[in-house]
């Protein structure tokens, strides 16, 4: 029995993440298993879409705290978002040495397209199926992507860049006065 190639997604299930496109990509590809880790407002609609279109090679596992354990079962990582900056999920997958298949949004092309084993999707289901099917006979471990994350996105490098920005733009900052208010919140 031939093992299926496991494409993983770690994402909030919301419209901008374009998970429906990922489902269309893997529909009917019996040698591919898509595992979607995450929860969100479109979860039930996406499951219904998969059922009504007979897409039986997708597994929705819901929101998980131990997401690192899922990266370890993936052969490749898929990101089909309509909008992103620099997605943390891509960096996490790269740090696990996974080949990446991602849409051309945000800073993705500028930051990663020059790396071997980083594949930019076109937005065409036919063309993108051909791109992801190349993975079936490839190794699932890409040392160059792991090394890129270690060299460019480790805590020391990021904090150095952050503090360098503050120091070089110090004239843009001023001391908090008595009338200032600090607003706290979270991204949802």
Coordinates of C-alpha atoms in Angstrom, one line a residue:
X1 CA 0.0 0.0 0.0
X2 CA 1.3 3.4 -1.0
X3 CA 1.4 6.0 1.8
X4 CA -0.5 9.2 1.2
X5 CA 1.3 12.5 1.1
X6 CA 0.0 14.6 4.0
X7 CA -0.4 18.3 3.3
X8 CA -1.0 20.2 6.5
X9 CA -2.7 23.5 7.2
X10 CA -2.6 25.4 10.5
X11 CA -5.1 28.2 10.3
X12 CA -8.0 30.1 11.7
X13 CA -11.0 28.9 9.8
X14 CA -12.2 32.3 8.5
X15 CA -13.0 33.7 5.0
X16 CA -9.6 35.4 4.4
X17 CA -7.8 32.1 4.9
X18 CA -9.4 30.7 1.8
X19 CA -9.6 27.1 3.0
X20 CA -12.3 26.3 0.4
X21 CA -9.6 26.8 -2.3
X22 CA -7.4 24.2 -0.5
X23 CA -10.3 21.8 -0.5
X24 CA -10.8 22.3 -4.3
X25 CA -7.1 21.6 -4.8
X26 CA -7.1 18.2 -3.1
X27 CA -10.5 17.1 -4.3
X28 CA -10.2 13.8 -6.0
X29 CA -6.5 13.4 -5.4
X30 CA -6.5 10.0 -3.7
X31 CA -2.8 10.1 -3.0
X32 CA -3.1 13.3 -1.0
X33 CA -4.4 13.7 2.5
X34 CA -5.2 17.2 3.8
X35 CA -5.1 17.8 7.5
X36 CA -6.6 21.1 8.7
X37 CA -5.7 22.2 12.2
X38 CA -7.7 25.1 13.5
X39 CA -11.1 26.4 14.4
X40 CA -13.1 29.4 13.5
X41 CA -16.4 30.8 12.2
X42 CA -16.3 29.0 8.8
X43 CA -15.6 25.5 10.3
X44 CA -19.1 24.0 9.8
X45 CA -19.5 25.6 6.3
X46 CA -16.1 24.1 5.2
X47 CA -17.0 20.7 6.5
X48 CA -20.4 20.9 4.7
X49 CA -18.6 22.0 1.5
X50 CA -16.2 19.0 1.8
X51 CA -19.2 16.6 2.4
X52 CA -21.4 18.0 -0.4
X53 CA -18.5 17.9 -2.9
X54 CA -17.4 14.3 -1.9
X55 CA -14.0 15.6 -0.7
X56 CA -13.1 12.6 1.5
X57 CA -9.4 13.2 1.7
X58 CA -9.6 16.1 4.2
X59 CA -9.5 15.8 8.0
X60 CA -10.6 18.7 10.2
X61 CA -9.0 18.2 13.6
X62 CA -10.2 21.5 15.2
X63 CA -8.3 24.0 17.3
X64 CA -5.2 22.4 19.0
X65 CA -2.8 23.6 21.7
X66 CA -0.2 21.0 20.7
X67 CA 0.1 22.2 17.1
X68 CA 3.8 21.2 17.0
X69 CA 2.8 17.5 17.1
X70 CA 0.8 18.0 13.9
X71 CA 3.7 19.6 12.0
X72 CA 5.6 16.4 12.7
X73 CA 3.1 14.3 10.7
X74 CA 2.9 16.6 7.7
X75 CA 4.9 15.9 4.5
X76 CA 4.3 19.5 3.3
X77 CA 2.6 22.7 4.4
X78 CA -0.2 24.4 2.5
X79 CA -1.3 28.0 2.9
X80 CA -4.1 29.4 0.7
X81 CA -4.8 32.7 2.3
X82 CA -6.2 35.7 0.4
X83 CA -4.3 38.1 2.7
X84 CA -1.4 37.7 5.0
X85 CA 1.7 39.6 6.3
X86 CA 4.4 37.2 7.1
X87 CA 2.5 34.2 8.5
X88 CA 3.8 32.6 11.6
X89 CA 2.4 29.2 10.5
X90 CA 4.9 29.3 7.5
X91 CA 7.8 30.0 9.8
X92 CA 6.7 27.2 12.1
X93 CA 6.4 24.8 9.1
X94 CA 9.8 25.9 7.8
X95 CA 11.4 25.4 11.2
X96 CA 10.2 21.8 11.0
X97 CA 11.9 21.5 7.6
X98 CA 8.6 21.2 5.6
X99 CA 8.3 22.2 2.0
X100 CA 5.9 25.1 1.6
X101 CA 3.1 25.7 -0.9
X102 CA 1.6 29.2 -0.4
X103 CA -0.4 31.8 -2.2
X104 CA 1.3 35.0 -3.4
X105 CA -0.1 37.4 -0.8
X106 CA 1.4 39.9 1.6
X107 CA 5.2 39.6 2.1
X108 CA 5.3 36.0 1.2
X109 CA 7.0 36.3 -2.3
X110 CA 9.4 39.0 -1.1
X111 CA 10.5 37.0 2.0
X112 CA 10.5 33.5 0.8
X113 CA 10.2 32.9 -3.0
X114 CA 13.9 32.8 -3.5
X115 CA 14.2 29.8 -1.2
X116 CA 14.5 26.2 -2.5
X117 CA 11.4 24.1 -1.6
X118 CA 9.2 27.2 -1.2
X119 CA 6.5 27.1 -3.9
X120 CA 4.3 30.0 -4.8
X121 CA 0.8 29.0 -5.9
X122 CA -0.8 30.7 -8.9
X123 CA -4.5 30.9 -8.0
X124 CA -5.5 28.5 -10.8
X125 CA -6.8 25.2 -9.4
X126 CA -5.4 23.2 -12.4
X127 CA -1.9 24.8 -12.3
X128 CA -1.7 24.6 -8.5
X129 CA -2.7 20.9 -8.5
X130 CA 0.3 20.3 -10.8
X131 CA 2.5 22.3 -8.4
X132 CA 1.4 20.3 -5.3
X133 CA 1.5 17.0 -7.1
X134 CA 5.2 17.4 -7.5
X135 CA 5.5 16.8 -3.8
X136 CA 4.3 13.2 -4.1
X137 CA 7.8 11.9 -5.1
X138 CA 9.9 14.4 -3.1
X139 CA 11.4 14.2 0.3
X140 CA 9.4 15.9 3.1
X141 CA 12.4 17.4 4.8
X142 CA 13.9 20.6 3.6
X143 CA 17.0 21.6 5.7
X144 CA 17.4 24.9 3.8
X145 CA 14.1 26.2 5.0
X146 CA 14.8 25.2 8.6
X147 CA 18.2 26.9 8.4
X148 CA 16.6 30.1 7.0
X149 CA 14.2 30.3 10.0
X150 CA 17.1 29.7 12.5
X151 CA 19.2 32.3 10.8
X152 CA 16.6 35.0 10.2
X153 CA 13.7 34.5 12.7
X154 CA 15.3 33.4 16.0
X155 CA 14.6 35.5 19.1
X156 CA 18.0 37.2 19.1
X157 CA 17.8 38.3 15.5
X158 CA 14.2 39.5 15.8
X159 CA 14.8 41.4 19.0
X160 CA 17.9 43.0 17.5
X161 CA 15.9 44.2 14.5
X162 CA 13.1 45.4 16.7
X163 CA 15.4 47.5 19.0
X164 CA 17.4 48.7 16.0
X165 CA 14.2 50.1 14.6
X166 CA 13.4 51.9 17.9
X167 CA 16.8 53.4 18.3
X168 CA 17.0 54.5 14.6
X169 CA 13.5 56.1 14.9
X170 CA 13.8 57.5 18.3
X171 CA 12.7 61.0 17.2
X172 CA 9.3 59.4 16.4
X173 CA 8.9 58.4 20.1
X174 CA 8.2 60.7 23.0
X175 CA 7.8 60.2 26.7
X176 CA 4.3 59.4 28.0
X177 CA 2.6 62.4 29.5
X178 CA -0.1 62.5 32.2
X179 CA -2.9 62.7 29.6
X180 CA -1.8 59.7 27.6
X181 CA -3.8 56.5 27.7
X182 CA -2.4 53.0 27.0
X183 CA -5.0 50.9 25.1
X184 CA -4.9 47.1 25.6
X185 CA -6.6 44.5 23.5
X186 CA -6.2 41.4 21.5
X187 CA -6.5 40.3 17.9
X188 CA -9.5 38.1 17.2

